Amino acid sequence: MLKQGMARWLLLAFIIMVVDQATKLAIESAFEFGDVLPIFNGFNLVLTYNKGAAFSFLATAGGWQRHFFTLLALVVSVAIVAMLRKHHGETRFALALSLILGGAVGNLIDRLLYGHVIDFLDVYWGTSHWPAFNIADSAICVGAVLMVLDSFKKPADQTT
């Protein structure tokens, strides 16, 4: 049974996962691999696949990384749900966990279904391109930043 207040954080994670998957399916149906659609200077839509982790880390490792990152996403997701159960009343921390959970599950689905993660957001400056990414990656990064910010808060029982 869900603890009171925890459902909203799981709902947020679910919404992130759904938006992530919907955008990936839309790109997959509209693009061929490698297609690029310029949106404005500094931003393109592309269709590319990532067999590694963030920013193509270990993408050429030979195949074992798919299973490693799949297992890692499963373990992290279970750990996050356990942490949400304990910390669902801490808004910023719970928001961070929800963003990371939604992103992790979004990319996990790709790994399970396709053996790679679908990336489609391409940010660049001049001729230098940031590695392509997706909504799940964005949610994970925002969640990580929120966790860092949350780590600077004073404990409730500490006086100034």
mmCIF file of C-alpha atoms in Angstrom:
data_model
loop_
_atom_site.group_PDB
_atom_site.id
_atom_site.type_symbol
_atom_site.label_atom_id
_atom_site.label_comp_id
_atom_site.label_asym_id
_atom_site.label_seq_id
_atom_site.Cartn_x
_atom_site.Cartn_y
_atom_site.Cartn_z
ATOM 1 C CA MET A 1 0.000 0.000 0.000
ATOM 2 C CA LEU A 2 1.248 3.493 -0.849
ATOM 3 C CA LYS A 3 2.034 5.891 1.948
ATOM 4 C CA GLN A 4 -0.135 8.970 1.892
ATOM 5 C CA GLY A 5 1.606 11.663 -0.158
ATOM 6 C CA MET A 6 3.827 9.229 -2.042
ATOM 7 C CA ALA A 7 1.359 8.694 -4.885
ATOM 8 C CA ARG A 8 1.921 12.183 -6.323
ATOM 9 C CA TRP A 9 5.650 11.529 -6.677
ATOM 10 C CA LEU A 10 5.072 8.193 -8.389
ATOM 11 C CA LEU A 11 2.501 9.872 -10.653
ATOM 12 C CA LEU A 12 5.066 12.514 -11.607
ATOM 13 C CA ALA A 13 7.636 9.800 -12.404
ATOM 14 C CA PHE A 14 4.999 8.010 -14.499
ATOM 15 C CA ILE A 15 4.160 11.207 -16.420
ATOM 16 C CA ILE A 16 7.848 11.809 -17.168
ATOM 17 C CA MET A 17 8.205 8.238 -18.399
ATOM 18 C CA VAL A 18 5.095 8.574 -20.612
ATOM 19 C CA VAL A 19 6.224 11.907 -22.096
ATOM 20 C CA ASP A 20 9.690 10.455 -22.685
ATOM 21 C CA GLN A 21 8.315 7.387 -24.446
ATOM 22 C CA ALA A 22 5.769 9.404 -26.475
ATOM 23 C CA THR A 23 8.428 11.802 -27.747
ATOM 24 C CA LYS A 24 10.743 8.939 -28.654
ATOM 25 C CA LEU A 25 7.965 7.167 -30.559
ATOM 26 C CA ALA A 26 7.085 10.394 -32.380
ATOM 27 C CA ILE A 27 10.700 10.916 -33.456
ATOM 28 C CA GLU A 28 11.048 7.250 -34.448
ATOM 29 C CA SER A 29 7.955 7.482 -36.644
ATOM 30 C CA ALA A 30 8.948 10.788 -38.296
ATOM 31 C CA PHE A 31 12.703 10.288 -38.762
ATOM 32 C CA GLU A 32 15.098 7.786 -40.261
ATOM 33 C CA PHE A 33 18.244 7.061 -38.273
ATOM 34 C CA GLY A 34 20.635 9.994 -38.652
ATOM 35 C CA ASP A 35 18.032 12.474 -39.935
ATOM 36 C CA VAL A 36 18.510 16.027 -38.688
ATOM 37 C CA LEU A 37 15.833 18.736 -38.519
ATOM 38 C CA PRO A 38 17.164 22.195 -37.633
ATOM 39 C CA ILE A 39 14.748 23.960 -35.257
ATOM 40 C CA PHE A 40 16.748 27.123 -34.549
ATOM 41 C CA ASN A 41 20.413 28.102 -34.352
ATOM 42 C CA GLY A 42 21.902 25.904 -31.651
ATOM 43 C CA PHE A 43 19.195 23.228 -31.607
ATOM 44 C CA ASN A 44 18.250 20.328 -33.896
ATOM 45 C CA LEU A 45 16.038 17.301 -33.689
ATOM 46 C CA VAL A 46 17.910 14.145 -34.701
ATOM 47 C CA LEU A 47 17.412 10.417 -34.472
ATOM 48 C CA THR A 48 20.285 8.529 -32.967
ATOM 49 C CA TYR A 49 20.756 5.506 -30.757
ATOM 50 C CA ASN A 50 22.906 5.173 -27.651
ATOM 51 C CA LYS A 51 24.018 1.725 -26.497
ATOM 52 C CA GLY A 52 25.906 3.225 -23.569
ATOM 53 C CA ALA A 53 24.964 5.471 -20.688
ATOM 54 C CA ALA A 54 24.838 9.241 -20.415
ATOM 55 C CA PHE A 55 26.688 10.989 -23.236
ATOM 56 C CA SER A 56 27.432 7.634 -24.915
ATOM 57 C CA PHE A 57 29.635 6.445 -22.052
ATOM 58 C CA LEU A 58 30.642 2.818 -22.832
ATOM 59 C CA ALA A 59 28.595 2.860 -26.060
ATOM 60 C CA THR A 60 31.246 0.788 -27.856
ATOM 61 C CA ALA A 61 31.978 -1.609 -24.997
ATOM 62 C CA GLY A 62 30.908 -4.735 -26.873
ATOM 63 C CA GLY A 63 27.365 -5.424 -25.648
ATOM 64 C CA TRP A 64 27.760 -6.239 -21.958
ATOM 65 C CA GLN A 65 26.855 -2.644 -21.096
ATOM 66 C CA ARG A 66 23.216 -3.184 -22.141
ATOM 67 C CA HIS A 67 22.747 -5.750 -19.394
ATOM 68 C CA PHE A 68 24.766 -3.734 -16.887
ATOM 69 C CA PHE A 69 22.773 -0.525 -17.445
ATOM 70 C CA THR A 70 19.493 -2.448 -17.467
ATOM 71 C CA LEU A 71 20.318 -4.017 -14.095
ATOM 72 C CA LEU A 72 21.583 -0.694 -12.762
ATOM 73 C CA ALA A 73 18.337 1.060 -13.771
ATOM 74 C CA LEU A 74 16.279 -1.651 -12.074
ATOM 75 C CA VAL A 75 18.294 -1.448 -8.843
ATOM 76 C CA VAL A 76 18.255 2.363 -8.832
ATOM 77 C CA SER A 77 14.503 2.417 -9.480
ATOM 78 C CA VAL A 78 13.796 0.094 -6.549
ATOM 79 C CA ALA A 79 16.107 2.133 -4.311
ATOM 80 C CA ILE A 80 14.410 5.373 -5.348
ATOM 81 C CA VAL A 81 10.954 4.002 -4.586
ATOM 82 C CA ALA A 82 12.231 2.956 -1.144
ATOM 83 C CA MET A 83 13.685 6.428 -0.581
ATOM 84 C CA LEU A 84 10.448 8.067 -1.734
ATOM 85 C CA ARG A 85 8.596 5.947 0.782
ATOM 86 C CA LYS A 86 10.762 7.379 3.541
ATOM 87 C CA HIS A 87 11.155 10.968 2.263
ATOM 88 C CA HIS A 88 7.916 11.707 0.374
ATOM 89 C CA GLY A 89 7.259 14.711 2.620
ATOM 90 C CA GLU A 90 10.522 16.452 1.656
ATOM 91 C CA THR A 91 9.365 18.313 -1.432
ATOM 92 C CA ARG A 92 12.635 19.152 -3.200
ATOM 93 C CA PHE A 93 14.234 15.782 -2.440
ATOM 94 C CA ALA A 94 11.108 13.852 -3.456
ATOM 95 C CA LEU A 95 10.840 15.910 -6.657
ATOM 96 C CA ALA A 96 14.460 15.105 -7.467
ATOM 97 C CA LEU A 97 13.869 11.394 -6.842
ATOM 98 C CA SER A 98 10.730 11.426 -9.008
ATOM 99 C CA LEU A 99 12.529 13.071 -11.918
ATOM 100 C CA ILE A 100 15.370 10.570 -11.716
ATOM 101 C CA LEU A 101 12.944 7.644 -11.403
ATOM 102 C CA GLY A 102 10.861 8.723 -14.399
ATOM 103 C CA GLY A 103 13.983 9.199 -16.507
ATOM 104 C CA ALA A 104 15.568 5.935 -15.407
ATOM 105 C CA VAL A 105 12.425 3.966 -16.230
ATOM 106 C CA GLY A 106 12.039 5.772 -19.585
ATOM 107 C CA ASN A 107 15.543 4.769 -20.651
ATOM 108 C CA LEU A 108 15.130 1.299 -19.124
ATOM 109 C CA ILE A 109 12.145 0.668 -21.384
ATOM 110 C CA ASP A 110 14.280 1.539 -24.426
ATOM 111 C CA ARG A 111 17.050 -0.826 -23.353
ATOM 112 C CA LEU A 112 14.589 -3.665 -22.786
ATOM 113 C CA LEU A 113 12.665 -3.136 -26.034
ATOM 114 C CA TYR A 114 15.383 -2.047 -28.449
ATOM 115 C CA GLY A 115 18.766 -2.751 -26.872
ATOM 116 C CA HIS A 116 19.638 0.956 -27.000
ATOM 117 C CA VAL A 117 18.298 4.316 -25.874
ATOM 118 C CA ILE A 118 16.642 6.601 -28.414
ATOM 119 C CA ASP A 119 18.131 10.111 -28.367
ATOM 120 C CA PHE A 120 16.812 13.046 -30.384
ATOM 121 C CA LEU A 121 17.703 16.402 -28.824
ATOM 122 C CA ASP A 122 20.829 17.966 -30.326
ATOM 123 C CA VAL A 123 22.237 21.143 -28.785
ATOM 124 C CA TYR A 124 25.260 22.778 -30.372
ATOM 125 C CA TRP A 125 27.437 25.883 -30.475
ATOM 126 C CA GLY A 126 29.116 26.571 -33.796
ATOM 127 C CA THR A 127 30.371 23.163 -34.887
ATOM 128 C CA SER A 128 30.577 21.713 -31.357
ATOM 129 C CA HIS A 129 27.657 19.422 -30.530
ATOM 130 C CA TRP A 130 26.632 18.245 -27.077
ATOM 131 C CA PRO A 131 25.935 14.502 -27.187
ATOM 132 C CA ALA A 132 22.319 13.906 -28.256
ATOM 133 C CA PHE A 133 19.933 13.259 -25.395
ATOM 134 C CA ASN A 134 16.221 12.802 -24.639
ATOM 135 C CA ILE A 135 13.501 13.776 -22.149
ATOM 136 C CA ALA A 136 14.542 11.009 -19.731
ATOM 137 C CA ASP A 137 18.136 12.243 -19.706
ATOM 138 C CA SER A 138 16.912 15.784 -19.079
ATOM 139 C CA ALA A 139 14.763 14.662 -16.146
ATOM 140 C CA ILE A 140 17.670 12.717 -14.650
ATOM 141 C CA CYS A 141 19.993 15.736 -14.933
ATOM 142 C CA VAL A 142 17.463 18.151 -13.421
ATOM 143 C CA GLY A 143 16.788 15.646 -10.637
ATOM 144 C CA ALA A 144 20.519 15.323 -9.934
ATOM 145 C CA VAL A 145 20.894 19.117 -9.724
ATOM 146 C CA LEU A 146 17.940 19.290 -7.330
ATOM 147 C CA MET A 147 19.545 16.593 -5.169
ATOM 148 C CA VAL A 148 22.761 18.589 -4.983
ATOM 149 C CA LEU A 149 20.830 21.739 -4.076
ATOM 150 C CA ASP A 150 18.869 19.799 -1.481
ATOM 151 C CA SER A 151 22.102 18.565 0.095
ATOM 152 C CA PHE A 152 22.950 22.166 1.053
ATOM 153 C CA LYS A 153 19.842 22.690 3.176
ATOM 154 C CA LYS A 154 20.245 22.844 6.913
ATOM 155 C CA PRO A 155 18.843 19.966 8.934
ATOM 156 C CA ALA A 156 15.530 20.881 10.565
ATOM 157 C CA ASP A 157 16.940 20.435 14.070
ATOM 158 C CA GLN A 158 19.979 22.673 13.458
ATOM 159 C CA THR A 159 19.788 26.197 14.814
ATOM 160 C CA THR A 160 21.416 29.200 13.188
#
